[in-house]
Amino acid sequence: MSAYNWKSFEENEDRPTKPRRYGVTEMRSPHYNLFTRNVLQDIFESMGEYVDGLKFCGGSHSLMPKTSIKEVIDMAHQHNVYVSTGDWAEHMIRKGPSGFKDYVEECKEMGFDTIELNVGSLGIPEEILLRFVRLVKSGGMKAKPHFEVKFNKSDVPSGGDRAYGAYIPPAPRSFELVEDVDLLIRRAERCLEAGADMIMIDADDVCKHADNMRADIVAKIIGRLGIEKTMFEASNQRTSEWFIKQYGPKVNLFIDHSDVVDVECLRGRNLGRNHASVLGSSYFMF
């Protein structure tokens, strides 16, 4: 099925073909409604050219038979769509020292392309996180650490000069969360140095709602990490619109599967800036 010729881009902002390094659209699997192969097949056949990745969310794949997971992954690959595990690794490390390694091997065997590492949920020291990134890469898959802008207060390094290699007593665990975008960036930079392919930024406290976007935080993250190495979770269509208006069609977004048409229209220059103008005429495709 050929794509509709209802969008175009300015020459200097041309939309590259897949696989793309920027302007990536990763969609959330439709796990909140009836997850059938037909739902995904309809999306891929009608808009597969504009979907770069599929992410299993909420541990949805843990409730599915392996044969069904493999069918979904194979179908995505037929449309040149990569498949991400979502943030499920934190449940695997509870199985013991070899739990994460076994998880990586199983993901590779199933055909997953990307393993997401939710830093907040994992609750592990930075060196172990970097070790996990390298382990994913050595397994032939892409690593995508997932960061939030708020950290447990006990995880924030304390200031003050000290001798190199000096013993630092562990801080007692705290239930208080503090905002520290500089710590997020430093840890993300180290993950990229260790081989991570992209950094996912959680929407909470940053870009959950378009009315209270933390534009200062977004600008600082993109300025330090680069637009090609960051992906932002866009919780709704207005948030997607804000990102595309501010950073153009090259911004990488993680969106709901129901927003694929709208986001791709917003990336196009000829359909106007108001996302409401394309909603009514676009959803007939599904």
Coordinates of C-alpha atoms in Angstrom, one line a residue:
M1 CA 0.0 0.0 0.0
S2 CA 1.5 3.3 -1.1
A3 CA 1.6 6.2 1.3
Y4 CA -0.7 9.2 0.9
N5 CA 0.9 12.2 -0.7
W6 CA -0.6 14.7 1.7
K7 CA 2.5 16.1 3.3
S8 CA 5.8 17.6 2.3
F9 CA 8.8 19.1 4.0
E10 CA 11.0 22.1 3.2
E11 CA 14.1 21.0 1.4
N12 CA 16.4 21.9 4.2
E13 CA 14.3 19.9 6.7
D14 CA 13.6 16.8 4.6
R15 CA 12.3 13.8 6.4
P16 CA 14.9 11.0 6.0
T17 CA 13.8 7.5 5.3
K18 CA 14.0 4.7 7.9
P19 CA 16.1 3.9 9.8
R20 CA 16.2 7.5 11.0
R21 CA 18.7 9.0 13.4
Y22 CA 16.4 11.9 14.2
G23 CA 12.8 12.7 13.8
V24 CA 12.1 9.3 15.4
T25 CA 8.6 8.4 16.4
E26 CA 8.4 5.6 18.9
M27 CA 4.8 4.5 19.8
R28 CA 3.4 3.0 22.9
S29 CA 1.9 -0.5 22.3
P30 CA -1.9 -0.5 22.5
H31 CA -1.9 -2.5 25.8
Y32 CA -4.7 -0.5 27.5
N33 CA -7.2 -1.8 25.0
L34 CA -7.5 -5.2 23.3
F35 CA -4.0 -6.0 22.1
T36 CA -4.6 -7.9 18.8
R37 CA -2.3 -8.3 15.9
N38 CA -5.0 -6.6 13.7
V39 CA -4.7 -3.4 15.6
L40 CA -0.9 -3.2 15.0
Q41 CA -1.2 -4.5 11.5
D42 CA -3.7 -1.7 10.6
I43 CA -1.3 0.9 12.1
F44 CA 1.7 -0.5 10.3
E45 CA 0.0 -0.9 6.9
S46 CA -1.5 2.6 7.0
M47 CA 1.3 4.6 8.7
G48 CA 4.2 2.2 8.9
E49 CA 6.4 4.6 7.0
Y50 CA 6.1 7.1 9.8
V51 CA 6.5 4.7 12.8
D52 CA 10.1 4.0 13.8
G53 CA 9.7 2.0 16.9
L54 CA 7.2 0.0 19.0
K55 CA 7.6 -0.1 22.8
F56 CA 5.9 -2.7 25.0
C57 CA 4.7 -0.7 28.0
G58 CA 3.5 -1.6 31.5
G59 CA 5.1 -5.0 31.3
S60 CA 2.4 -6.0 28.8
H61 CA 4.7 -8.5 27.1
S62 CA 5.1 -10.4 30.4
L63 CA 1.5 -11.4 30.2
M64 CA 1.6 -12.6 26.6
P65 CA 2.7 -16.0 25.4
K66 CA 6.1 -16.0 23.8
T67 CA 4.7 -17.1 20.5
S68 CA 2.4 -14.0 20.5
I69 CA 5.3 -11.7 21.4
K70 CA 7.4 -13.2 18.6
E71 CA 4.6 -12.7 16.1
V72 CA 4.3 -9.0 17.0
I73 CA 8.0 -8.5 16.8
D74 CA 8.2 -10.2 13.4
M75 CA 5.4 -8.1 12.1
A76 CA 7.1 -4.9 13.3
H77 CA 10.3 -5.9 11.6
Q78 CA 8.5 -6.5 8.3
H79 CA 7.6 -2.8 8.4
N80 CA 11.2 -1.8 9.4
V81 CA 10.0 -0.9 12.9
Y82 CA 12.3 -1.6 15.9
V83 CA 10.9 -3.1 19.1
S84 CA 11.8 -2.0 22.6
T85 CA 11.2 -3.9 25.8
G86 CA 10.0 -0.9 27.8
D87 CA 10.9 -0.5 31.4
W88 CA 10.8 -4.1 32.7
A89 CA 14.4 -4.8 33.5
E90 CA 13.9 -3.8 37.2
H91 CA 11.9 -6.9 37.7
M92 CA 14.6 -9.2 36.3
I93 CA 17.5 -8.1 38.6
R94 CA 15.5 -9.5 41.6
K95 CA 16.2 -13.0 40.3
G96 CA 19.8 -12.8 41.4
P97 CA 23.3 -11.8 40.1
S98 CA 22.7 -13.5 36.7
G99 CA 19.1 -12.2 36.3
F100 CA 19.9 -9.3 34.1
K101 CA 22.3 -11.2 31.9
D102 CA 19.6 -13.9 31.4
Y103 CA 17.1 -11.2 30.6
V104 CA 19.4 -9.7 27.9
E105 CA 19.9 -13.2 26.3
E106 CA 16.2 -13.9 26.3
C107 CA 15.4 -10.5 24.7
K108 CA 17.9 -11.2 22.0
E109 CA 16.5 -14.6 21.4
M110 CA 12.9 -13.2 21.1
G111 CA 14.1 -10.6 18.6
F112 CA 13.9 -7.3 20.6
D113 CA 16.1 -4.6 19.2
T114 CA 16.3 -2.2 22.2
I115 CA 16.3 -2.7 26.0
E116 CA 15.1 0.3 28.0
L117 CA 16.7 0.8 31.4
N118 CA 14.5 2.9 33.8
V119 CA 17.1 4.4 36.1
G120 CA 14.6 5.4 38.7
S121 CA 12.9 2.0 39.0
L122 CA 16.2 0.1 38.8
G123 CA 17.5 1.9 41.9
I124 CA 21.1 0.7 41.3
P125 CA 24.5 2.5 41.6
E126 CA 25.7 4.4 38.6
E127 CA 28.6 1.9 37.9
I128 CA 26.2 -1.0 37.7
L129 CA 24.0 1.0 35.4
L130 CA 26.9 1.5 33.1
R131 CA 27.8 -2.2 33.3
F132 CA 24.2 -3.0 32.2
V133 CA 24.5 -0.6 29.3
R134 CA 27.7 -2.4 28.1
L135 CA 26.1 -5.8 28.6
V136 CA 23.1 -4.8 26.4
K137 CA 25.5 -3.5 23.7
S138 CA 27.7 -6.7 23.9
G139 CA 24.5 -8.7 23.3
G140 CA 24.0 -6.9 20.0
M141 CA 21.1 -4.7 21.0
K142 CA 20.6 -1.0 21.6
A143 CA 20.5 0.4 25.1
K144 CA 18.1 3.3 26.1
P145 CA 18.4 4.6 29.6
H146 CA 15.2 6.2 30.9
F147 CA 15.8 9.2 33.2
E148 CA 13.5 11.4 35.4
V149 CA 14.5 14.9 36.4
K150 CA 13.9 14.1 40.1
F151 CA 16.2 11.8 42.2
N152 CA 16.1 10.3 45.6
K153 CA 17.8 12.8 47.8
S154 CA 20.2 10.1 49.1
D155 CA 21.4 9.5 45.5
V156 CA 22.5 13.1 45.0
P157 CA 26.3 13.4 45.6
S158 CA 27.2 15.7 48.5
G159 CA 29.6 18.5 47.9
G160 CA 32.9 19.2 49.5
D161 CA 36.5 18.3 48.7
R162 CA 37.9 14.9 49.7
A163 CA 40.9 12.9 48.9
Y164 CA 40.7 10.7 45.8
G165 CA 39.7 7.1 46.8
A166 CA 38.5 8.2 50.3
Y167 CA 35.8 6.1 51.9
I168 CA 32.4 7.6 51.6
P169 CA 29.8 6.2 54.1
P170 CA 26.6 5.4 52.3
A171 CA 23.8 7.9 52.9
P172 CA 20.6 6.5 54.5
R173 CA 17.8 6.0 52.1
S174 CA 15.4 8.9 51.9
F175 CA 11.9 9.2 50.6
E176 CA 12.4 12.8 49.5
L177 CA 12.7 13.5 45.8
V178 CA 14.8 16.5 44.6
E179 CA 15.1 18.1 41.2
D180 CA 18.6 17.9 39.7
V181 CA 18.8 18.4 36.0
D182 CA 22.6 18.6 36.1
L183 CA 22.8 15.2 37.7
L184 CA 20.5 13.8 35.1
I185 CA 22.7 15.2 32.3
R186 CA 26.0 14.0 33.9
R187 CA 24.6 10.5 34.3
A188 CA 23.1 10.5 30.8
E189 CA 26.5 11.6 29.3
R190 CA 28.2 8.7 31.1
C191 CA 25.7 6.3 29.7
L192 CA 26.3 7.6 26.2
E193 CA 30.0 7.3 26.7
A194 CA 29.4 3.7 27.7
G195 CA 27.6 3.0 24.5
A196 CA 24.0 3.9 25.1
D197 CA 22.2 4.8 21.8
M198 CA 19.6 7.2 23.1
I199 CA 18.3 8.8 26.3
M200 CA 14.6 8.7 27.1
I201 CA 13.4 11.6 29.2
D202 CA 10.3 10.9 31.3
A203 CA 7.4 13.3 31.0
D204 CA 6.7 13.8 34.7
D205 CA 7.8 17.2 36.0
V206 CA 9.2 18.1 32.6
C207 CA 6.7 17.8 29.8
K208 CA 3.6 16.1 31.2
H209 CA 1.3 19.0 30.1
A210 CA 1.7 21.6 27.4
D211 CA 0.5 24.3 29.7
N212 CA 3.3 24.0 32.2
M213 CA 6.2 22.8 30.1
R214 CA 9.7 23.1 31.7
A215 CA 11.2 24.7 28.6
D216 CA 14.4 25.5 30.6
I217 CA 15.0 21.9 31.4
V218 CA 14.2 20.7 27.9
A219 CA 16.6 23.3 26.4
K220 CA 19.4 22.4 28.8
I221 CA 19.1 18.6 28.1
I222 CA 19.0 19.1 24.3
G223 CA 21.8 21.6 24.5
R224 CA 24.1 19.2 26.4
L225 CA 23.1 15.8 25.0
G226 CA 22.1 16.7 21.4
I227 CA 18.7 16.4 19.7
E228 CA 19.7 13.1 18.0
K229 CA 20.5 11.5 21.4
T230 CA 17.4 12.4 23.3
M231 CA 13.8 11.2 23.1
F232 CA 11.0 12.9 25.0
E233 CA 7.8 11.3 26.2
A234 CA 4.9 13.3 24.8
S235 CA 1.9 12.5 26.9
N236 CA -0.7 14.0 24.6
Q237 CA -1.1 15.8 21.2
R238 CA -0.6 19.3 22.6
T239 CA 2.7 18.3 24.1
S240 CA 3.9 16.9 20.8
E241 CA 2.8 20.1 19.1
W242 CA 4.9 22.1 21.6
F243 CA 8.0 20.0 20.9
I244 CA 7.7 20.2 17.1
K245 CA 7.0 24.0 17.2
Q246 CA 10.1 24.6 19.4
Y247 CA 12.6 22.1 17.9
G248 CA 11.2 21.2 14.4
P249 CA 10.5 17.8 12.9
K250 CA 13.9 16.5 13.9
V251 CA 12.9 16.0 17.6
N252 CA 12.5 12.4 18.8
L253 CA 9.2 11.7 20.5
F254 CA 7.6 8.8 22.3
I255 CA 3.8 8.9 21.8
D256 CA 0.7 6.9 22.2
H257 CA -0.3 4.7 19.2
S258 CA -3.4 6.7 18.7
D259 CA -1.4 9.9 18.0
V260 CA 0.7 8.6 15.2
V261 CA -1.3 10.4 12.4
D262 CA -1.5 13.7 14.3
V263 CA 2.2 13.8 15.1
E264 CA 3.3 13.0 11.6
C265 CA 1.0 15.7 10.3
L266 CA 2.6 18.1 12.8
R267 CA 6.0 17.2 11.4
G268 CA 4.8 18.3 8.0
R269 CA 5.1 21.9 7.0
N270 CA 2.2 22.2 4.7
L271 CA -0.7 21.3 7.1
G272 CA -0.5 24.2 9.5
R273 CA 0.4 24.5 13.1
N274 CA -2.9 23.7 14.7
H275 CA -3.1 20.0 15.3
A276 CA -6.9 20.2 15.5
S277 CA -7.1 21.0 11.8
V278 CA -5.8 17.5 10.8
L279 CA -7.5 15.3 13.4
G280 CA -10.9 15.1 11.8
S281 CA -9.6 14.3 8.3
S282 CA -6.9 11.9 9.3
Y283 CA -8.5 9.3 11.6
F284 CA -10.5 7.8 8.7
M285 CA -7.3 5.9 7.8
F286 CA -7.8 3.6 10.8

